[in-house]
PDB file of N, CA and C in Angstrom:
ATOM      1  N   MET A 149      24.544-251.836  94.014  1.00  0.00           N
ATOM      2  CA  MET A 149      23.992-250.626  93.336  1.00  0.00           C
ATOM      3  C   MET A 149      24.861-249.557  93.708  1.00  0.00           C
ATOM      4  N   LYS A 150      24.928-248.890  92.528  1.00  0.00           N
ATOM      5  CA  LYS A 150      25.919-247.562  92.700  1.00  0.00           C
ATOM      6  C   LYS A 150      25.275-246.516  92.784  1.00  0.00           C
ATOM      7  N   ILE A 151      25.389-245.709  94.022  1.00  0.00           N
ATOM      8  CA  ILE A 151      24.405-244.450  94.543  1.00  0.00           C
ATOM      9  C   ILE A 151      25.441-243.254  94.239  1.00  0.00           C
ATOM     10  N   VAL A 152      24.902-242.016  93.870  1.00  0.00           N
ATOM     11  CA  VAL A 152      25.610-240.800  93.968  1.00  0.00           C
ATOM     12  C   VAL A 152      24.634-239.666  94.811  1.00  0.00           C
ATOM     13  N   ILE A 153      24.996-238.880  95.379  1.00  0.00           N
ATOM     14  CA  ILE A 153      24.604-237.854  96.274  1.00  0.00           C
ATOM     15  C   ILE A 153      25.255-236.559  95.613  1.00  0.00           C
ATOM     16  N   VAL A 154      24.513-235.864  95.058  1.00  0.00           N
ATOM     17  CA  VAL A 154      24.715-234.520  94.732  1.00  0.00           C
ATOM     18  C   VAL A 154      24.158-233.349  95.456  1.00  0.00           C
ATOM     19  N   ASP A 155      25.101-232.517  95.902  1.00  0.00           N
ATOM     20  CA  ASP A 155      24.434-231.515  96.847  1.00  0.00           C
ATOM     21  C   ASP A 155      25.664-230.239  96.814  1.00  0.00           C
ATOM     22  N   ASP A 156      25.468-228.950  96.713  1.00  0.00           N
ATOM     23  CA  ASP A 156      26.109-227.911  96.988  1.00  0.00           C
ATOM     24  C   ASP A 156      26.771-227.682  98.163  1.00  0.00           C
ATOM     25  N   SER A 157      25.861-228.369  99.253  1.00  0.00           N
ATOM     26  CA  SER A 157      26.287-228.185 100.620  1.00  0.00           C
ATOM     27  C   SER A 157      26.891-229.339 101.269  1.00  0.00           C
ATOM     28  N   TYR A 158      28.213-229.370 101.854  1.00  0.00           N
ATOM     29  CA  TYR A 158      28.869-230.129 102.135  1.00  0.00           C
ATOM     30  C   TYR A 158      28.165-230.840 103.441  1.00  0.00           C
ATOM     31  N   GLU A 159      27.733-229.965 104.267  1.00  0.00           N
ATOM     32  CA  GLU A 159      26.978-230.591 105.476  1.00  0.00           C
ATOM     33  C   GLU A 159      25.710-231.411 105.003  1.00  0.00           C
ATOM     34  N   ASP A 160      25.081-231.168 104.132  1.00  0.00           N
ATOM     35  CA  ASP A 160      23.728-231.822 103.661  1.00  0.00           C
ATOM     36  C   ASP A 160      24.446-233.242 102.829  1.00  0.00           C
ATOM     37  N   ARG A 161      25.509-233.126 102.208  1.00  0.00           N
ATOM     38  CA  ARG A 161      26.120-234.410 101.500  1.00  0.00           C
ATOM     39  C   ARG A 161      26.454-235.498 102.624  1.00  0.00           C
ATOM     40  N   ILE A 162      26.818-234.776 103.622  1.00  0.00           N
ATOM     41  CA  ILE A 162      27.395-235.703 104.906  1.00  0.00           C
ATOM     42  C   ILE A 162      26.338-236.246 105.575  1.00  0.00           C
ATOM     43  N   ASN A 163      25.318-235.551 105.773  1.00  0.00           N
ATOM     44  CA  ASN A 163      23.930-235.815 106.432  1.00  0.00           C
ATOM     45  C   ASN A 163      23.259-237.066 105.507  1.00  0.00           C
ATOM     46  N   ALA A 164      23.123-236.722 104.228  1.00  0.00           N
ATOM     47  CA  ALA A 164      22.641-237.767 103.371  1.00  0.00           C
ATOM     48  C   ALA A 164      23.401-239.094 103.230  1.00  0.00           C
ATOM     49  N   LEU A 165      24.612-238.847 103.300  1.00  0.00           N
ATOM     50  CA  LEU A 165      25.526-240.049 103.210  1.00  0.00           C
ATOM     51  C   LEU A 165      25.519-240.802 104.464  1.00  0.00           C
ATOM     52  N   THR A 166      25.178-240.182 105.811  1.00  0.00           N
ATOM     53  CA  THR A 166      25.007-240.967 106.957  1.00  0.00           C
ATOM     54  C   THR A 166      23.831-241.899 106.877  1.00  0.00           C
ATOM     55  N   TYR A 167      22.713-241.298 106.525  1.00  0.00           N
ATOM     56  CA  TYR A 167      21.235-241.931 106.101  1.00  0.00           C
ATOM     57  C   TYR A 167      21.360-243.186 105.142  1.00  0.00           C
ATOM     58  N   ILE A 168      21.789-242.622 103.933  1.00  0.00           N
ATOM     59  CA  ILE A 168      21.916-243.617 102.794  1.00  0.00           C
ATOM     60  C   ILE A 168      22.710-244.701 103.232  1.00  0.00           C
ATOM     61  N   SER A 169      23.784-244.842 103.661  1.00  0.00           N
ATOM     62  CA  SER A 169      24.667-245.529 104.038  1.00  0.00           C
ATOM     63  C   SER A 169      24.341-246.892 104.875  1.00  0.00           C
ATOM     64  N   GLN A 170      23.087-246.759 105.436  1.00  0.00           N
ATOM     65  CA  GLN A 170      22.376-247.690 106.299  1.00  0.00           C
ATOM     66  C   GLN A 170      21.799-248.614 105.393  1.00  0.00           C
ATOM     67  N   TYR A 171      21.545-248.243 104.114  1.00  0.00           N
ATOM     68  CA  TYR A 171      20.956-249.059 103.080  1.00  0.00           C
ATOM     69  C   TYR A 171      21.712-249.420 101.972  1.00  0.00           C
ATOM     70  N   TYR A 172      22.973-248.589 101.629  1.00  0.00           N
ATOM     71  CA  TYR A 172      23.705-248.841 100.569  1.00  0.00           C
ATOM     72  C   TYR A 172      25.234-248.860 101.034  1.00  0.00           C
ATOM     73  N   GLU A 173      26.027-249.498 100.183  1.00  0.00           N
ATOM     74  CA  GLU A 173      27.559-249.309 100.513  1.00  0.00           C
ATOM     75  C   GLU A 173      28.193-248.666  99.372  1.00  0.00           C
ATOM     76  N   ASP A 174      27.841-248.927  98.288  1.00  0.00           N
ATOM     77  CA  ASP A 174      28.601-248.273  96.993  1.00  0.00           C
ATOM     78  C   ASP A 174      28.201-246.824  96.655  1.00  0.00           C
ATOM     79  N   ILE A 175      28.594-245.690  97.772  1.00  0.00           N
ATOM     80  CA  ILE A 175      27.994-244.406  97.390  1.00  0.00           C
ATOM     81  C   ILE A 175      29.239-243.329  97.299  1.00  0.00           C
ATOM     82  N   THR A 176      29.065-242.461  96.299  1.00  0.00           N
ATOM     83  CA  THR A 176      29.661-241.678  96.029  1.00  0.00           C
ATOM     84  C   THR A 176      29.124-240.291  96.354  1.00  0.00           C
ATOM     85  N   PHE A 177      29.904-239.282  96.675  1.00  0.00           N
ATOM     86  CA  PHE A 177      28.968-237.913  96.979  1.00  0.00           C
ATOM     87  C   PHE A 177      29.729-236.901  96.073  1.00  0.00           C
ATOM     88  N   LEU A 178      28.931-236.003  95.389  1.00  0.00           N
ATOM     89  CA  LEU A 178      29.852-235.081  94.644  1.00  0.00           C
ATOM     90  C   LEU A 178      29.055-233.527  94.701  1.00  0.00           C
ATOM     91  N   THR A 179      29.822-232.696  94.244  1.00  0.00           N
ATOM     92  CA  THR A 179      29.291-231.264  94.059  1.00  0.00           C
ATOM     93  C   THR A 179      28.510-231.197  92.636  1.00  0.00           C
ATOM     94  N   PRO A 180      27.942-230.185  92.520  1.00  0.00           N
ATOM     95  CA  PRO A 180      27.306-230.040  91.368  1.00  0.00           C
ATOM     96  C   PRO A 180      28.324-229.997  90.103  1.00  0.00           C
ATOM     97  N   GLU A 181      29.535-229.373  90.488  1.00  0.00           N
ATOM     98  CA  GLU A 181      30.387-229.088  89.433  1.00  0.00           C
ATOM     99  C   GLU A 181      31.046-230.596  88.959  1.00  0.00           C
ATOM    100  N   GLU A 182      31.431-231.575  89.946  1.00  0.00           N
ATOM    101  CA  GLU A 182      31.995-232.707  89.989  1.00  0.00           C
ATOM    102  C   GLU A 182      31.157-233.717  89.157  1.00  0.00           C
ATOM    103  N   ILE A 183      29.831-233.442  89.226  1.00  0.00           N
ATOM    104  CA  ILE A 183      29.073-234.499  88.659  1.00  0.00           C
ATOM    105  C   ILE A 183      28.886-234.346  87.180  1.00  0.00           C
ATOM    106  N   LYS A 184      28.991-232.962  86.631  1.00  0.00           N
ATOM    107  CA  LYS A 184      29.237-232.496  85.246  1.00  0.00           C
ATOM    108  C   LYS A 184      30.413-233.228  84.534  1.00  0.00           C
ATOM    109  N   GLU A 185      31.438-233.552  85.381  1.00  0.00           N
ATOM    110  CA  GLU A 185      32.576-234.397  84.739  1.00  0.00           C
ATOM    111  C   GLU A 185      32.389-235.969  84.773  1.00  0.00           C
ATOM    112  N   ARG A 186      31.235-236.230  85.541  1.00  0.00           N
ATOM    113  CA  ARG A 186      31.052-237.596  85.715  1.00  0.00           C
ATOM    114  C   ARG A 186      29.744-238.141  85.102  1.00  0.00           C
ATOM    115  N   PHE A 187      29.091-237.256  83.962  1.00  0.00           N
ATOM    116  CA  PHE A 187      27.952-237.528  83.505  1.00  0.00           C
ATOM    117  C   PHE A 187      27.679-239.012  82.991  1.00  0.00           C
ATOM    118  N   TYR A 188      28.784-239.374  82.473  1.00  0.00           N
ATOM    119  CA  TYR A 188      28.669-240.555  81.681  1.00  0.00           C
ATOM    120  C   TYR A 188      29.022-241.937  82.737  1.00  0.00           C
ATOM    121  N   THR A 189      29.153-241.590  83.877  1.00  0.00           N
ATOM    122  CA  THR A 189      29.345-242.773  84.853  1.00  0.00           C
ATOM    123  C   THR A 189      27.981-242.935  85.082  1.00  0.00           C
ATOM    124  N   ASP A 190      27.847-244.414  84.948  1.00  0.00           N
ATOM    125  CA  ASP A 190      26.373-244.827  85.215  1.00  0.00           C
ATOM    126  C   ASP A 190      26.229-245.277  86.607  1.00  0.00           C
ATOM    127  N   TYR A 191      25.395-244.400  87.361  1.00  0.00           N
ATOM    128  CA  TYR A 191      25.104-244.702  88.649  1.00  0.00           C
ATOM    129  C   TYR A 191      23.453-245.376  88.612  1.00  0.00           C
ATOM    130  N   ASP A 192      23.150-246.004  89.510  1.00  0.00           N
ATOM    131  CA  ASP A 192      21.695-246.607  89.740  1.00  0.00           C
ATOM    132  C   ASP A 192      20.748-245.697  90.387  1.00  0.00           C
ATOM    133  N   ILE A 193      21.123-245.016  91.352  1.00  0.00           N
ATOM    134  CA  ILE A 193      20.375-243.881  92.024  1.00  0.00           C
ATOM    135  C   ILE A 193      21.196-242.636  92.093  1.00  0.00           C
ATOM    136  N   TYR A 194      20.192-241.789  91.954  1.00  0.00           N
ATOM    137  CA  TYR A 194      20.791-240.189  91.968  1.00  0.00           C
ATOM    138  C   TYR A 194      20.186-239.403  92.983  1.00  0.00           C
ATOM    139  N   PHE A 195      20.769-239.076  94.047  1.00  0.00           N
ATOM    140  CA  PHE A 195      20.026-238.340  95.246  1.00  0.00           C
ATOM    141  C   PHE A 195      20.471-236.662  94.711  1.00  0.00           C
ATOM    142  N   LEU A 196      19.678-235.884  94.373  1.00  0.00           N
ATOM    143  CA  LEU A 196      19.795-234.587  93.936  1.00  0.00           C
ATOM    144  C   LEU A 196      19.104-233.710  94.524  1.00  0.00           C
ATOM    145  N   ASP A 197      20.016-232.836  95.232  1.00  0.00           N
ATOM    146  CA  ASP A 197      19.492-231.355  95.589  1.00  0.00           C
ATOM    147  C   ASP A 197      18.770-230.523  94.379  1.00  0.00           C
ATOM    148  N   ILE A 198      17.869-230.278  94.918  1.00  0.00           N
ATOM    149  CA  ILE A 198      17.088-229.186  93.902  1.00  0.00           C
ATOM    150  C   ILE A 198      17.726-227.884  93.718  1.00  0.00           C
ATOM    151  N   GLU A 199      17.779-227.357  94.627  1.00  0.00           N
ATOM    152  CA  GLU A 199      18.267-225.794  94.953  1.00  0.00           C
ATOM    153  C   GLU A 199      19.771-225.604  94.797  1.00  0.00           C
ATOM    154  N   MET A 200      20.638-225.533  93.917  1.00  0.00           N
ATOM    155  CA  MET A 200      21.915-225.727  93.697  1.00  0.00           C
ATOM    156  C   MET A 200      22.339-225.108  92.478  1.00  0.00           C
ATOM    157  N   VAL A 201      23.536-224.601  92.275  1.00  0.00           N
ATOM    158  CA  VAL A 201      23.997-224.201  91.055  1.00  0.00           C
ATOM    159  C   VAL A 201      24.922-225.085  90.367  1.00  0.00           C
ATOM    160  N   PRO A 202      24.776-225.626  89.288  1.00  0.00           N
ATOM    161  CA  PRO A 202      23.670-225.596  88.326  1.00  0.00           C
ATOM    162  C   PRO A 202      22.335-226.215  89.012  1.00  0.00           C
ATOM    163  N   ASP A 203      21.197-225.863  88.690  1.00  0.00           N
ATOM    164  CA  ASP A 203      19.872-226.336  89.074  1.00  0.00           C
ATOM    165  C   ASP A 203      19.625-227.756  89.125  1.00  0.00           C
ATOM    166  N   GLY A 204      19.297-228.317  90.137  1.00  0.00           N
ATOM    167  CA  GLY A 204      19.072-229.740  90.388  1.00  0.00           C
ATOM    168  C   GLY A 204      18.145-230.291  89.193  1.00  0.00           C
ATOM    169  N   ARG A 205      17.203-229.576  88.829  1.00  0.00           N
ATOM    170  CA  ARG A 205      16.101-230.036  87.840  1.00  0.00           C
ATOM    171  C   ARG A 205      17.067-230.049  86.624  1.00  0.00           C
ATOM    172  N   GLU A 206      17.790-229.206  86.131  1.00  0.00           N
ATOM    173  CA  GLU A 206      18.650-229.166  84.903  1.00  0.00           C
ATOM    174  C   GLU A 206      19.675-230.466  84.907  1.00  0.00           C
ATOM    175  N   LEU A 207      20.079-231.018  86.187  1.00  0.00           N
ATOM    176  CA  LEU A 207      21.099-232.024  86.210  1.00  0.00           C
ATOM    177  C   LEU A 207      20.303-233.231  86.018  1.00  0.00           C
ATOM    178  N   ALA A 208      19.026-233.262  86.470  1.00  0.00           N
ATOM    179  CA  ALA A 208      18.128-234.465  86.321  1.00  0.00           C
ATOM    180  C   ALA A 208      17.540-234.803  84.754  1.00  0.00           C
ATOM    181  N   ARG A 209      17.559-233.556  84.214  1.00  0.00           N
ATOM    182  CA  ARG A 209      17.101-233.836  82.778  1.00  0.00           C
ATOM    183  C   ARG A 209      18.347-234.345  81.846  1.00  0.00           C
ATOM    184  N   LYS A 210      19.354-234.219  82.311  1.00  0.00           N
ATOM    185  CA  LYS A 210      20.528-234.663  81.652  1.00  0.00           C
ATOM    186  C   LYS A 210      20.788-236.066  81.984  1.00  0.00           C
ATOM    187  N   VAL A 211      20.620-236.308  83.189  1.00  0.00           N
ATOM    188  CA  VAL A 211      20.723-237.617  83.755  1.00  0.00           C
ATOM    189  C   VAL A 211      19.525-238.692  82.947  1.00  0.00           C
ATOM    190  N   CYS A 212      18.294-238.033  82.949  1.00  0.00           N
ATOM    191  CA  CYS A 212      17.398-238.989  82.394  1.00  0.00           C
ATOM    192  C   CYS A 212      17.578-239.185  81.014  1.00  0.00           C
ATOM    193  N   TYR A 213      18.144-238.259  80.367  1.00  0.00           N
ATOM    194  CA  TYR A 213      18.544-238.383  78.916  1.00  0.00           C
ATOM    195  C   TYR A 213      19.663-239.377  78.655  1.00  0.00           C
ATOM    196  N   LEU A 214      20.787-239.406  79.546  1.00  0.00           N
ATOM    197  CA  LEU A 214      21.913-240.322  79.343  1.00  0.00           C
ATOM    198  C   LEU A 214      21.662-241.402  80.030  1.00  0.00           C
ATOM    199  N   HIS A 215      20.838-241.661  81.092  1.00  0.00           N
ATOM    200  CA  HIS A 215      20.675-242.573  81.961  1.00  0.00           C
ATOM    201  C   HIS A 215      19.248-243.007  82.360  1.00  0.00           C
ATOM    202  N   PRO A 216      18.453-243.282  81.223  1.00  0.00           N
ATOM    203  CA  PRO A 216      17.134-243.346  81.408  1.00  0.00           C
ATOM    204  C   PRO A 216      16.395-244.509  82.398  1.00  0.00           C
ATOM    205  N   HIS A 217      17.330-245.380  82.783  1.00  0.00           N
ATOM    206  CA  HIS A 217      16.684-246.446  83.631  1.00  0.00           C
ATOM    207  C   HIS A 217      17.324-245.977  85.051  1.00  0.00           C
ATOM    208  N   ALA A 218      17.953-245.081  85.320  1.00  0.00           N
ATOM    209  CA  ALA A 218      18.460-244.421  86.563  1.00  0.00           C
ATOM    210  C   ALA A 218      17.164-243.901  87.551  1.00  0.00           C
ATOM    211  N   ILE A 219      17.342-244.368  88.832  1.00  0.00           N
ATOM    212  CA  ILE A 219      16.258-243.665  89.731  1.00  0.00           C
ATOM    213  C   ILE A 219      16.814-242.451  90.313  1.00  0.00           C
ATOM    214  N   LEU A 220      15.681-241.511  90.090  1.00  0.00           N
ATOM    215  CA  LEU A 220      16.045-239.912  90.735  1.00  0.00           C
ATOM    216  C   LEU A 220      15.275-239.857  92.127  1.00  0.00           C
ATOM    217  N   ILE A 221      16.103-239.525  92.931  1.00  0.00           N
ATOM    218  CA  ILE A 221      15.420-238.930  94.319  1.00  0.00           C
ATOM    219  C   ILE A 221      15.609-237.635  94.630  1.00  0.00           C
ATOM    220  N   PHE A 222      14.807-236.745  94.845  1.00  0.00           N
ATOM    221  CA  PHE A 222      15.121-235.268  94.917  1.00  0.00           C
ATOM    222  C   PHE A 222      15.125-234.984  96.395  1.00  0.00           C
ATOM    223  N   MET A 223      16.195-234.150  96.637  1.00  0.00           N
ATOM    224  CA  MET A 223      16.367-233.703  98.208  1.00  0.00           C
ATOM    225  C   MET A 223      16.029-232.174  98.252  1.00  0.00           C
ATOM    226  N   THR A 224      15.536-231.714  99.181  1.00  0.00           N
ATOM    227  CA  THR A 224      15.384-230.261  99.579  1.00  0.00           C
ATOM    228  C   THR A 224      14.923-229.697 100.871  1.00  0.00           C
ATOM    229  N   HIS A 225      15.213-228.285 101.118  1.00  0.00           N
ATOM    230  CA  HIS A 225      14.706-227.771 102.362  1.00  0.00           C
ATOM    231  C   HIS A 225      13.351-227.145 101.996  1.00  0.00           C
ATOM    232  N   HIS A 226      13.055-227.172 100.721  1.00  0.00           N
ATOM    233  CA  HIS A 226      11.760-226.350 100.653  1.00  0.00           C
ATOM    234  C   HIS A 226      10.633-227.441  99.789  1.00  0.00           C
ATOM    235  N   ASP A 227       9.836-227.643 100.793  1.00  0.00           N
ATOM    236  CA  ASP A 227       8.648-228.520 100.461  1.00  0.00           C
ATOM    237  C   ASP A 227       7.920-228.117  99.068  1.00  0.00           C
ATOM    238  N   SER A 228       7.768-226.932  98.841  1.00  0.00           N
ATOM    239  CA  SER A 228       7.125-226.680  97.564  1.00  0.00           C
ATOM    240  C   SER A 228       7.820-227.047  96.314  1.00  0.00           C
ATOM    241  N   TYR A 229       8.787-227.417  96.245  1.00  0.00           N
ATOM    242  CA  TYR A 229       9.486-227.898  95.064  1.00  0.00           C
ATOM    243  C   TYR A 229       9.200-229.113  94.679  1.00  0.00           C
ATOM    244  N   ILE A 230       8.503-229.747  95.437  1.00  0.00           N
ATOM    245  CA  ILE A 230       7.898-231.134  95.038  1.00  0.00           C
ATOM    246  C   ILE A 230       7.109-231.081  93.652  1.00  0.00           C
ATOM    247  N   PHE A 231       6.205-229.968  93.423  1.00  0.00           N
ATOM    248  CA  PHE A 231       5.445-229.966  92.343  1.00  0.00           C
ATOM    249  C   PHE A 231       6.338-229.484  91.083  1.00  0.00           C
ATOM    250  N   ASP A 232       7.509-229.098  91.133  1.00  0.00           N
ATOM    251  CA  ASP A 232       8.378-228.512  90.175  1.00  0.00           C
ATOM    252  C   ASP A 232       9.137-229.596  89.688  1.00  0.00           C
ATOM    253  N   THR A 233       9.174-230.695  90.269  1.00  0.00           N
ATOM    254  CA  THR A 233       9.974-231.873  89.737  1.00  0.00           C
ATOM    255  C   THR A 233       9.125-233.164  89.332  1.00  0.00           C
ATOM    256  N   GLN A 234       7.920-233.001  89.538  1.00  0.00           N
ATOM    257  CA  GLN A 234       6.978-234.099  89.031  1.00  0.00           C
ATOM    258  C   GLN A 234       7.208-234.418  87.401  1.00  0.00           C
ATOM    259  N   ILE A 235       7.541-233.288  86.447  1.00  0.00           N
ATOM    260  CA  ILE A 235       7.427-233.563  85.216  1.00  0.00           C
ATOM    261  C   ILE A 235       8.762-234.592  84.979  1.00  0.00           C
ATOM    262  N   LEU A 236       9.543-234.771  85.978  1.00  0.00           N
ATOM    263  CA  LEU A 236      10.984-235.750  85.750  1.00  0.00           C
ATOM    264  C   LEU A 236      10.653-237.016  86.305  1.00  0.00           C
ATOM    265  N   ASN A 237       9.452-237.165  86.804  1.00  0.00           N
ATOM    266  CA  ASN A 237       9.253-238.529  87.284  1.00  0.00           C
ATOM    267  C   ASN A 237      10.199-239.016  88.226  1.00  0.00           C
ATOM    268  N   PRO A 238      10.553-238.346  89.497  1.00  0.00           N
ATOM    269  CA  PRO A 238      11.348-238.830  90.156  1.00  0.00           C
ATOM    270  C   PRO A 238      10.590-240.087  91.187  1.00  0.00           C
ATOM    271  N   PHE A 239      11.583-240.835  91.531  1.00  0.00           N
ATOM    272  CA  PHE A 239      11.044-241.940  92.537  1.00  0.00           C
ATOM    273  C   PHE A 239      10.529-241.527  93.746  1.00  0.00           C
ATOM    274  N   TYR A 240      11.319-240.452  94.166  1.00  0.00           N
ATOM    275  CA  TYR A 240      10.681-239.866  95.573  1.00  0.00           C
ATOM    276  C   TYR A 240      11.257-238.546  95.647  1.00  0.00           C
ATOM    277  N   PHE A 241      10.829-237.908  96.849  1.00  0.00           N
ATOM    278  CA  PHE A 241      11.181-236.464  97.088  1.00  0.00           C
ATOM    279  C   PHE A 241      11.336-236.489  98.634  1.00  0.00           C
ATOM    280  N   ILE A 242      12.859-236.306  99.105  1.00  0.00           N
ATOM    281  CA  ILE A 242      13.193-236.336 100.309  1.00  0.00           C
ATOM    282  C   ILE A 242      13.112-234.862 100.916  1.00  0.00           C
ATOM    283  N   ARG A 243      12.449-234.499 101.988  1.00  0.00           N
ATOM    284  CA  ARG A 243      12.592-233.273 102.804  1.00  0.00           C
ATOM    285  C   ARG A 243      13.947-233.384 103.585  1.00  0.00           C
ATOM    286  N   LYS A 244      14.700-232.338 103.451  1.00  0.00           N
ATOM    287  CA  LYS A 244      15.946-232.399 104.301  1.00  0.00           C
ATOM    288  C   LYS A 244      15.696-232.395 105.916  1.00  0.00           C
ATOM    289  N   ALA A 245      14.651-231.843 106.326  1.00  0.00           N
ATOM    290  CA  ALA A 245      14.260-231.521 107.801  1.00  0.00           C
ATOM    291  C   ALA A 245      13.917-233.029 108.054  1.00  0.00           C
ATOM    292  N   TYR A 246      13.426-233.995 107.174  1.00  0.00           N
ATOM    293  CA  TYR A 246      12.883-235.104 107.694  1.00  0.00           C
ATOM    294  C   TYR A 246      13.663-236.205 106.964  1.00  0.00           C
ATOM    295  N   PHE A 247      14.715-236.174 106.622  1.00  0.00           N
ATOM    296  CA  PHE A 247      15.612-236.892 105.725  1.00  0.00           C
ATOM    297  C   PHE A 247      15.641-238.454 106.073  1.00  0.00           C
ATOM    298  N   GLU A 248      15.663-238.529 107.310  1.00  0.00           N
ATOM    299  CA  GLU A 248      15.637-240.076 107.979  1.00  0.00           C
ATOM    300  C   GLU A 248      14.389-240.772 107.787  1.00  0.00           C
ATOM    301  N   HIS A 249      13.194-240.027 107.989  1.00  0.00           N
ATOM    302  CA  HIS A 249      11.730-240.369 107.854  1.00  0.00           C
ATOM    303  C   HIS A 249      11.478-240.717 106.338  1.00  0.00           C
ATOM    304  N   ASP A 250      11.993-239.793 105.471  1.00  0.00           N
ATOM    305  CA  ASP A 250      11.490-239.689 104.252  1.00  0.00           C
ATOM    306  C   ASP A 250      12.380-240.943 103.335  1.00  0.00           C
ATOM    307  N   LEU A 251      13.550-240.870 103.765  1.00  0.00           N
ATOM    308  CA  LEU A 251      14.425-242.075 102.946  1.00  0.00           C
ATOM    309  C   LEU A 251      13.776-243.559 103.584  1.00  0.00           C
ATOM    310  N   SER A 252      13.328-243.788 104.821  1.00  0.00           N
ATOM    311  CA  SER A 252      12.914-244.777 105.163  1.00  0.00           C
ATOM    312  C   SER A 252      11.611-245.390 104.335  1.00  0.00           C
ATOM    313  N   ILE A 253      10.939-244.410 103.994  1.00  0.00           N
ATOM    314  CA  ILE A 253       9.689-244.468 103.272  1.00  0.00           C
ATOM    315  C   ILE A 253      10.030-244.870 101.681  1.00  0.00           C
ATOM    316  N   ALA A 254      10.994-244.206 101.215  1.00  0.00           N
ATOM    317  CA  ALA A 254      11.614-244.353  99.803  1.00  0.00           C
ATOM    318  C   ALA A 254      12.531-245.671  99.768  1.00  0.00           C
ATOM    319  N   MET A 255      12.926-246.093 100.624  1.00  0.00           N
ATOM    320  CA  MET A 255      13.808-247.513 100.477  1.00  0.00           C
ATOM    321  C   MET A 255      12.699-248.795 100.697  1.00  0.00           C
TER     322      MET A 255
END
């Protein structure tokens, strides 16, 4: 499986990579600007931060349009955003403060 982590925070990308690499090997991590250049790359799972520029929900809408079978997993420091993402039917929602725990449930 091809995995991509998209977050505007370098520290959060590295943290996510540390935990996700326990489950998968083919992992790419990108900034929000870099993913826009690779929208046509077909990843199987997209780990998207919600609060970034451009907004993670906007990126998710484009992913859903271009790759309807891709799995979306949102990541954030703000638990209240879970309700804002439900219209996009994400597979799971990871709270960054509990990344390891939430990821173990999602996997």
